[in-house]
Short mmCIF file of C-alpha atoms in Angstrom, two decimals:
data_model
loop_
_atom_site.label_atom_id
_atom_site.label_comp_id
_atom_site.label_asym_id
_atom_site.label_seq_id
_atom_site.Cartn_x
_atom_site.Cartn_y
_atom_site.Cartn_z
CA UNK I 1 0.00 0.00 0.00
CA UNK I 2 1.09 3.11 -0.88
CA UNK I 3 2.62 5.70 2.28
CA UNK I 4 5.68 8.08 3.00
CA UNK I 5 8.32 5.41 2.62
CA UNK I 6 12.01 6.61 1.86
CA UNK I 7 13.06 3.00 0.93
CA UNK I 8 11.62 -0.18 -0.46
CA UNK I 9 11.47 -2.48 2.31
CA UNK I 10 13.43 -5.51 1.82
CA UNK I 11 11.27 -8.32 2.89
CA UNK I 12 12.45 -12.73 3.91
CA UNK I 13 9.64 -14.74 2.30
CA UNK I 14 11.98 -17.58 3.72
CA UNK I 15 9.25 -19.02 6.45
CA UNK I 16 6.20 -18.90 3.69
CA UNK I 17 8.61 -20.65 1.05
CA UNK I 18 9.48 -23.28 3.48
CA UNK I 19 5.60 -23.95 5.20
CA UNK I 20 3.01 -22.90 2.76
CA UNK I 21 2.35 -26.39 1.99
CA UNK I 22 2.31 -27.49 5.54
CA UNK I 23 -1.28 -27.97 6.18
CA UNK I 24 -0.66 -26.80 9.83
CA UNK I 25 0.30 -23.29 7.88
CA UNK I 26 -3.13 -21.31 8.77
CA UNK I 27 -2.23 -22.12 12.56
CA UNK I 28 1.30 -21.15 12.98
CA UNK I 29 1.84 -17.73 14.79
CA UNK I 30 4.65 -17.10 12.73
CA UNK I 31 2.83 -16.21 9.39
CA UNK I 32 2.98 -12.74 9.73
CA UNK I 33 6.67 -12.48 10.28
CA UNK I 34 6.85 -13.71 6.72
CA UNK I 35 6.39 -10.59 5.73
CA UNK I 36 8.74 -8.36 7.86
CA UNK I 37 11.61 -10.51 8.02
CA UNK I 38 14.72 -10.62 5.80
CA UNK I 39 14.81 -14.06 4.66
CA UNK I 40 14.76 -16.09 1.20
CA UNK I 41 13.05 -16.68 -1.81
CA UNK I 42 14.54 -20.04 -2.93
CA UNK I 43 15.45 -19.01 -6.42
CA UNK I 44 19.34 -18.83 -7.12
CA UNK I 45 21.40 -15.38 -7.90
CA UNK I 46 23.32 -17.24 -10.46
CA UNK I 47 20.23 -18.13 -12.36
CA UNK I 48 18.71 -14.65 -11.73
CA UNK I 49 21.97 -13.82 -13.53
CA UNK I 50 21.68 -16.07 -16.38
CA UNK I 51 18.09 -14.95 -17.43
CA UNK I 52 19.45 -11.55 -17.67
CA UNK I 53 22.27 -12.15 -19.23
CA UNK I 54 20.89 -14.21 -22.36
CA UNK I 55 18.37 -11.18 -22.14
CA UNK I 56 21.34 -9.05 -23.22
CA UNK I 57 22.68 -10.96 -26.03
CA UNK I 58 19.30 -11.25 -27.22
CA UNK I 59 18.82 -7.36 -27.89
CA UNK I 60 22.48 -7.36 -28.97
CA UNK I 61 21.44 -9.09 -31.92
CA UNK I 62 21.04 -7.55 -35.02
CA UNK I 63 17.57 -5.40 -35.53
CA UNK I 64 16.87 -8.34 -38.47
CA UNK I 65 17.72 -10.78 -36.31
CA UNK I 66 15.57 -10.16 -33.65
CA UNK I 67 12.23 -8.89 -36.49
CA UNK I 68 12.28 -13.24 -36.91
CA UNK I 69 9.94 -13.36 -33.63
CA UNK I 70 7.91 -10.41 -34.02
CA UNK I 71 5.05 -9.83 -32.29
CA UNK I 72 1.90 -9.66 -34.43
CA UNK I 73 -1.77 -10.55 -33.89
CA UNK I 74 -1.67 -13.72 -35.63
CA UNK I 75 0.71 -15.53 -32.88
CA UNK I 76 -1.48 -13.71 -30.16
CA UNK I 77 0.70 -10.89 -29.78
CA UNK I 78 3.67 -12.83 -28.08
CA UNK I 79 7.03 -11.89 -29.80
CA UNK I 80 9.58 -9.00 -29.99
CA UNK I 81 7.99 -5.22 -29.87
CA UNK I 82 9.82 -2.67 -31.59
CA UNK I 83 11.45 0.47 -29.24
CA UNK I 84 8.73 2.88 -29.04
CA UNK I 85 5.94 0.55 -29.69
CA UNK I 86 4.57 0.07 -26.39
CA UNK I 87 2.52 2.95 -25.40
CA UNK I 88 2.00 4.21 -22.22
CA UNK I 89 -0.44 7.46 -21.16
CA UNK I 90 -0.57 8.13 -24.44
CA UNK I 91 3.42 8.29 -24.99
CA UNK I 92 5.78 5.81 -26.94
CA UNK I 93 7.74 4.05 -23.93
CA UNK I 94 11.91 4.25 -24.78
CA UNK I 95 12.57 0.45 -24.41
CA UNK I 96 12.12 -2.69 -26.98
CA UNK I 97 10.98 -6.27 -25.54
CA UNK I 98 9.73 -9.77 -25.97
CA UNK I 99 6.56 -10.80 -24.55
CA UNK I 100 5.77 -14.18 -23.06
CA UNK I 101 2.22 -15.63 -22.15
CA UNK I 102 0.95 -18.27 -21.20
CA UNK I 103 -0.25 -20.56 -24.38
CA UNK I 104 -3.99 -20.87 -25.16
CA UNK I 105 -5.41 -23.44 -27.42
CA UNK I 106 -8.06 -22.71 -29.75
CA UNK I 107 -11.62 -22.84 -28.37
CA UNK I 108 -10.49 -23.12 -24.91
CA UNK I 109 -12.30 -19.90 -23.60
CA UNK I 110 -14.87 -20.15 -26.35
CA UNK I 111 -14.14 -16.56 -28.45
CA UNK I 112 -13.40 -14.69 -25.19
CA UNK I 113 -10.03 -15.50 -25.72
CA UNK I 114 -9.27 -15.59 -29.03
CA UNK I 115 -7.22 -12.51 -29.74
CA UNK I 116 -4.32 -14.55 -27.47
CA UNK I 117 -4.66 -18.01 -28.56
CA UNK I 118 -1.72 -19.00 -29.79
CA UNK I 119 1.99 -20.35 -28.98
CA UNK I 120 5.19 -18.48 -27.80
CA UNK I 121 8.13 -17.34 -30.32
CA UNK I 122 11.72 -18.48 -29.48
CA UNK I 123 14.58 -16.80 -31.02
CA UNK I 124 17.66 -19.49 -32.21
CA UNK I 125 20.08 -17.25 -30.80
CA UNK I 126 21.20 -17.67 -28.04
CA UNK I 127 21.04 -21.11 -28.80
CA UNK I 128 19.83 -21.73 -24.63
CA UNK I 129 17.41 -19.25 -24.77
CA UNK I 130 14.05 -21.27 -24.69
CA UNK I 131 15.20 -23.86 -22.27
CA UNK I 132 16.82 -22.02 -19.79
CA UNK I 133 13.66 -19.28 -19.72
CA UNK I 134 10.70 -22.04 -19.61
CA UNK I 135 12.78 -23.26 -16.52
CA UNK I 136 12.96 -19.71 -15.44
CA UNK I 137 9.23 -19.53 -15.24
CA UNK I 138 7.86 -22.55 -13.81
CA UNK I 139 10.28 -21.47 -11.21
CA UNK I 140 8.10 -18.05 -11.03
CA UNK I 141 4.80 -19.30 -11.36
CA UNK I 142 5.68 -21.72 -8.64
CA UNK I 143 6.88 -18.70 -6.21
CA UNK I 144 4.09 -16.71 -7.36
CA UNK I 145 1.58 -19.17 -6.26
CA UNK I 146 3.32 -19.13 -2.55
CA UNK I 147 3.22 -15.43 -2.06
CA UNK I 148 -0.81 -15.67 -3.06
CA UNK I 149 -1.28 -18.58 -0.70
CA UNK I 150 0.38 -16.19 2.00
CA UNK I 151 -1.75 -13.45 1.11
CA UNK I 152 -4.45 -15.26 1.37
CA UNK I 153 -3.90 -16.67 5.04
CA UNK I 154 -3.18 -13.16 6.32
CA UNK I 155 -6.50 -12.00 5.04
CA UNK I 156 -8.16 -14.70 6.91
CA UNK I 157 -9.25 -16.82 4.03
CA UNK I 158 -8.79 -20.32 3.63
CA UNK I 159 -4.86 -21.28 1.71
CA UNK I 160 -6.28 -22.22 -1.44
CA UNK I 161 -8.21 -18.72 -1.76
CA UNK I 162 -6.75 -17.65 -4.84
CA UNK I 163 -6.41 -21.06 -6.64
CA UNK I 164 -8.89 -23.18 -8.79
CA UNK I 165 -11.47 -20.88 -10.76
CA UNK I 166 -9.69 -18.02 -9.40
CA UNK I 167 -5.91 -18.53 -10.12
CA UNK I 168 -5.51 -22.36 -10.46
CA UNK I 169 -4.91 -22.13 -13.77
CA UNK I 170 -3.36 -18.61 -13.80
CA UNK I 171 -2.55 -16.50 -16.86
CA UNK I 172 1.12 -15.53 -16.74
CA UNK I 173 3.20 -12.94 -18.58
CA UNK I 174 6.89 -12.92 -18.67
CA UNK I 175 8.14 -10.15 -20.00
CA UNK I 176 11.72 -9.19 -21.74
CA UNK I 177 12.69 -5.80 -21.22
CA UNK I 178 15.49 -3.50 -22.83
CA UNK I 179 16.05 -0.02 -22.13
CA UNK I 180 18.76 1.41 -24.48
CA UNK I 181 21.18 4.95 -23.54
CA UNK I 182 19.33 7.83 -24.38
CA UNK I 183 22.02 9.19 -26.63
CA UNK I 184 21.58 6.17 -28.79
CA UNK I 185 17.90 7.00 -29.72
CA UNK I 186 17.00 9.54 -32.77
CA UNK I 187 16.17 12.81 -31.02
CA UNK I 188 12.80 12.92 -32.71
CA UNK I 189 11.93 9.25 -31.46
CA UNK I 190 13.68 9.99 -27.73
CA UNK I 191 11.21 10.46 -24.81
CA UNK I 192 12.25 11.05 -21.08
CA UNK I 193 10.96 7.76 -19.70
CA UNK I 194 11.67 3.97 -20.21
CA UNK I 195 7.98 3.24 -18.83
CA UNK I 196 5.72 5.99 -18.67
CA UNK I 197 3.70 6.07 -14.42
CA UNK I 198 0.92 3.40 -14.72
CA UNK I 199 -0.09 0.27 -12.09
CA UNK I 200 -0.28 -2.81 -12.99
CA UNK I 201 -3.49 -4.66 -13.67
CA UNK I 202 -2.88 -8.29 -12.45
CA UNK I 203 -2.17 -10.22 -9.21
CA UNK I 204 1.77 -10.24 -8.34
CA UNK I 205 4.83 -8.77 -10.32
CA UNK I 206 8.21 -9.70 -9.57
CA UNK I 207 11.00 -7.78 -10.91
CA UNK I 208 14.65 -9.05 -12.13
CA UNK I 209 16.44 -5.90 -12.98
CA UNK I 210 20.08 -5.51 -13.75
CA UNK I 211 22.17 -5.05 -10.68
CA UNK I 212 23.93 -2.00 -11.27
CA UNK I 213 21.45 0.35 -12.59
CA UNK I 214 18.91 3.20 -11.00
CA UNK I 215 16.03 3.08 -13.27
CA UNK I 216 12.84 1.62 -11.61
CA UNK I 217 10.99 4.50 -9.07
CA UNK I 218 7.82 4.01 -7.17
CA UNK I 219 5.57 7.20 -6.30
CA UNK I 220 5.13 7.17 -2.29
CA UNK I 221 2.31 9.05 -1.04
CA UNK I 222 3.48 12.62 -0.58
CA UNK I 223 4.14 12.32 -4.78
CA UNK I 224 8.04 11.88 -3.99
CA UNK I 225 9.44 9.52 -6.89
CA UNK I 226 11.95 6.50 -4.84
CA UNK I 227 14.34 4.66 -6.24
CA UNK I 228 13.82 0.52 -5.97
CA UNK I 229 17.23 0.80 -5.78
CA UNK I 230 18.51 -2.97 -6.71
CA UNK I 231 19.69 -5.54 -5.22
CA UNK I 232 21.70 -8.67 -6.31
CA UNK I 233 19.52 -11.95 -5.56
CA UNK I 234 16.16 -9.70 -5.20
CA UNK I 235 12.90 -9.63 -6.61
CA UNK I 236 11.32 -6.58 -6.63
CA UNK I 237 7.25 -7.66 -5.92
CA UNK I 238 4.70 -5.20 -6.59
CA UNK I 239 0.78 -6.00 -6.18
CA UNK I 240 -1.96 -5.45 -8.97
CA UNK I 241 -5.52 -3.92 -9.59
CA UNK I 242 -7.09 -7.19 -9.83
CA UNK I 243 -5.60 -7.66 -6.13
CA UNK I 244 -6.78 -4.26 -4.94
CA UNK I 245 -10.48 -5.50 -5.55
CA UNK I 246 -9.86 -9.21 -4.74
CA UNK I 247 -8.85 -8.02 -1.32
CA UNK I 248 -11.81 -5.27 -0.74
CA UNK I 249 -8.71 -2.19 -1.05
CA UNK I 250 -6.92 -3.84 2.07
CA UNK I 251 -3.86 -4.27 -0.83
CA UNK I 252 -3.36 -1.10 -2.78
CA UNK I 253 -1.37 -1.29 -6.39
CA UNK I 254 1.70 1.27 -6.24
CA UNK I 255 1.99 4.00 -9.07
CA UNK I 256 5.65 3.27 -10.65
CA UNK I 257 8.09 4.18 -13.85
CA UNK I 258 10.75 3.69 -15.48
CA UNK I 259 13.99 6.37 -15.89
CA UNK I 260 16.86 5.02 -17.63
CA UNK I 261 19.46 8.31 -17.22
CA UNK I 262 22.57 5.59 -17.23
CA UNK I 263 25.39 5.86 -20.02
CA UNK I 264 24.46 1.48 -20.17
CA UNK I 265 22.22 -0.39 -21.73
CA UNK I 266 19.73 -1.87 -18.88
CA UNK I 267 17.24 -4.95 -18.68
CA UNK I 268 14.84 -6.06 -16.55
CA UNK I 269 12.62 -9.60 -16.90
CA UNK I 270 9.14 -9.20 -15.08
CA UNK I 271 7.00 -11.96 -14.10
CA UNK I 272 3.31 -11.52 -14.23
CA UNK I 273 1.19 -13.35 -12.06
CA UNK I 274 -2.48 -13.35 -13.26
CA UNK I 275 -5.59 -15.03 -12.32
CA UNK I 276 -6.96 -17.58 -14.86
CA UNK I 277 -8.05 -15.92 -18.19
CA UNK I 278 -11.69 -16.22 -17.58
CA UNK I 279 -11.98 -14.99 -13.74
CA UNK I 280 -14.29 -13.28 -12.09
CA UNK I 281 -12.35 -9.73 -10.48
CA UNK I 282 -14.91 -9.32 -7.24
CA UNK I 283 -14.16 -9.28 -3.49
CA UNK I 284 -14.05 -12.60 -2.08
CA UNK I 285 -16.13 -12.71 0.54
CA UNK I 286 -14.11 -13.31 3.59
CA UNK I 287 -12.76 -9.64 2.80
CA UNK I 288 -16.48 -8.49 2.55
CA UNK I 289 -17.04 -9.76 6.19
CA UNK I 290 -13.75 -7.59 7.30
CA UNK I 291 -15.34 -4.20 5.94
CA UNK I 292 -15.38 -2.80 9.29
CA UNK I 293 -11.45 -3.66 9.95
CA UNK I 294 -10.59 -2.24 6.62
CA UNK I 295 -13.21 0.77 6.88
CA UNK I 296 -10.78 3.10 8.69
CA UNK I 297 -7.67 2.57 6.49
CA UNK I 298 -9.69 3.41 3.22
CA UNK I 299 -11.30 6.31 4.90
CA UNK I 300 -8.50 7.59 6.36
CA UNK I 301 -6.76 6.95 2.58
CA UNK I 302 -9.65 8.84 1.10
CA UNK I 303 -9.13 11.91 3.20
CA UNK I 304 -5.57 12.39 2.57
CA UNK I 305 -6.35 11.79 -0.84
CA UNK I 306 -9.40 13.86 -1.61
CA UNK I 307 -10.39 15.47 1.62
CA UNK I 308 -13.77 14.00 2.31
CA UNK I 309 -15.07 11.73 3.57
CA UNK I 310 -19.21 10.06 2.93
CA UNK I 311 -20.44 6.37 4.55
CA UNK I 312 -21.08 5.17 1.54
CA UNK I 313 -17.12 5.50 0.82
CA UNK I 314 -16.09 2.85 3.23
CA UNK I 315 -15.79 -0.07 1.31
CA UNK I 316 -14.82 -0.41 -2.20
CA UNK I 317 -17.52 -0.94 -4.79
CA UNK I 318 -15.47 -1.86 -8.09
CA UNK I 319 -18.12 -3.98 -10.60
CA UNK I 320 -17.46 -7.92 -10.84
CA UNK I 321 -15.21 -8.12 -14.48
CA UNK I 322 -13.44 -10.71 -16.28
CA UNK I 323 -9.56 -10.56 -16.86
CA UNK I 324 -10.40 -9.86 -20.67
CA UNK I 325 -12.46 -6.66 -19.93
CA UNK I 326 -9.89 -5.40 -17.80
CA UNK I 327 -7.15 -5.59 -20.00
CA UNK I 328 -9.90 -4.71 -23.28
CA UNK I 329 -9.08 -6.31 -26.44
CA UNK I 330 -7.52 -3.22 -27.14
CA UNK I 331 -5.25 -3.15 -24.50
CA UNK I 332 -2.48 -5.91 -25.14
CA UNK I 333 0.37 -3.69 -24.62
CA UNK I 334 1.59 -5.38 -21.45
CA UNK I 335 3.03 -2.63 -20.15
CA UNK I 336 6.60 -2.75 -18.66
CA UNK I 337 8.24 -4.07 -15.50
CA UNK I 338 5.36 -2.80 -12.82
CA UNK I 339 7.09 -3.03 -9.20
CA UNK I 340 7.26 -2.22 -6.07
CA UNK I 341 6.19 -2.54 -2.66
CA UNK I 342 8.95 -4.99 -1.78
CA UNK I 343 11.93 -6.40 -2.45
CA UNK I 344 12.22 -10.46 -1.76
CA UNK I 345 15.66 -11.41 -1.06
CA UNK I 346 18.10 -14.14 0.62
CA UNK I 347 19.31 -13.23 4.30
CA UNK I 348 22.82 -12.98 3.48
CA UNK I 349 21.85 -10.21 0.84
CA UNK I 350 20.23 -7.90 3.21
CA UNK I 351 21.98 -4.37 3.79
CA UNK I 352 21.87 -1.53 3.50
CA UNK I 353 20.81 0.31 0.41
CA UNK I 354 23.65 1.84 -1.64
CA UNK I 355 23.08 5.23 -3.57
CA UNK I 356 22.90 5.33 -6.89
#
């Protein structure tokens, strides 16, 4: 949820990793120091490392190289986008990137989902590529579907909350990220931002960005832009919209962007965790029954916000959706890496922030 913070808190998932399937979970007293702790995520630097790396080479390549998997609408728009193609508030966003979803046969939502049936696009080069990022993500989807479990039990609901028709059979995006130098754009193609401010629309986000590299800022509450500032052997996790009314507002998405003002070339590789492609988005009704726990924090969010305050304000009304009229047909730019309320990270790589 969005406040005054200063620094994204860096948070040990170690204790949900290591229970969540322990079906004494929803009893032990420890669950909440999941999320406060400085603990692990289970997923190794080195391979954290290697994603990005053949991430690199892959936007090394040459522009004609890389045009071989472009995205179109007949392979469901999964492929390479062009820098400048993805468009955010309006204005072209200064990075190029591959898009990854989770393959849909035909028929199986009926026509609902036929603007993203289809199959994903591997380039030949490098020649590892495919293997080593299908790994990658079953790796993801399998964290993913931890964190929800945990977010689940801490909003009183039963473990398996946000799986079967809800997430069970969840529609992931893994997205490929390059953000070139500046200098290296055509003036009259150069904007100021790698990402233009947005939230994301989905469930969970987590973030492997490039170790060395200031881009990624989150908007805290006072409007003060905040470096997530990285970390080697982190994930930076930010929360969705779909979340925010899932949860009746007790989770709030965080407004974020992307500023790439370094002399290198940066990447990032976000995960998208998403519910299944034919959801219903509506508050599950264990968070319907804790409307008067969560009544104060909204209204007290509403009068910083807007500076009123009405009863009929106290709980959030969004209207039940699917996943496809959120995103609208229109809307498959998948934006850019989303992040950041927290940071997941091994013990032994929790310190201190360095500036940038």
């Amino acid at each position: 949820m969005a406040s005054d913070f200063k620094a994204i808190p860096l948070i040990d998932i170690s204790p949900l990793v290591e229970k969540i399937d322990d079906p004494n979970m929803a009893n032990d007293k420890d669950l909440d120091d999941c999320w406060t702790m400085h603990k692990g995520h289970g997923i190794a630097e080195s391979l954290m490392k290697e994603v990005r790396d053949v991430t690199h080479k892959f936007f090394q390549l040459p522009y004609e190289e890389k045009l071989k998997i472009k995205m179109t609408p007949q392979n469901g728009y999964r492929g390479y986008q062009r820098l400048g193609e993805n468009i955010t508030n309006g204005k072209p966003d200064m990075q190029e990137a591959i898009d990854y979803y989770a393959p849909i046969e035909p028929g199986k939502y009926g026509d609902l989902a036929k603007p993203m049936e289809g199959t994903n696009l591997w380039p030949k080069y490098p020649s590892n590529f495919d293997a080593l990022l299908k790994h990658y993500i079953s790796l993801l989807r399998d964290l993913s579907r931890k964190i929800m479990q945990g977010i689940a039990l801490a909003l009183g609901g039963p473990v398996d909350a946000f799986e079967g028709r809800t997430a069970g059979d969840p529609f992931w995006v893994c997205r490929l990220i390059g953000y070139p130098v500046s200098t290296d754009i055509l003036e009259e193609h150069r904007t100021d931002t790698g990402c233009g401010a947005h939230t994301d629309y989905g469930l969970l986000t987590l973030v492997n960005q490039d170790d060395d590299i200031c881009a990624l800022e989150v908007k805290n509450q006072s409007g003060e832009w905040i470096y997530a500032k990285p970390i080697p052997g982190t994930f930076v996790c930010n929360i969705g919209d779909m979340l925010k009314v899932w949860s009746n507002g007790i989770y709030q998405p965080t407004l974020h962007r992307v500023v790439n003002n370094s002399p290198r070339y940066r990447v990032s590789v976000a995960f998208f965790y998403e519910s299944n492609f034919d959801a219903a988005i509506e508050h599950v009704e264990f968070c319907r029954e804790r409307e008067q726990v969560v009544s104060p924090r909204l209204r007290e969010e509403h009068v910083l916000r807007q500076g009123t305050w009405s009863p009929e304000q106290t709980t959030s009304q969004a209207p039940i959706k699917t996943v496809t009229q959120i995103l609208g047909v229109s809307g498959l730019e998948y934006r850019c890496l989303r992040a950041s309320v927290a940071l997941l990270a091994p013990q032994e790589n929790a310190r201190e922030l360095n500036n940038c």
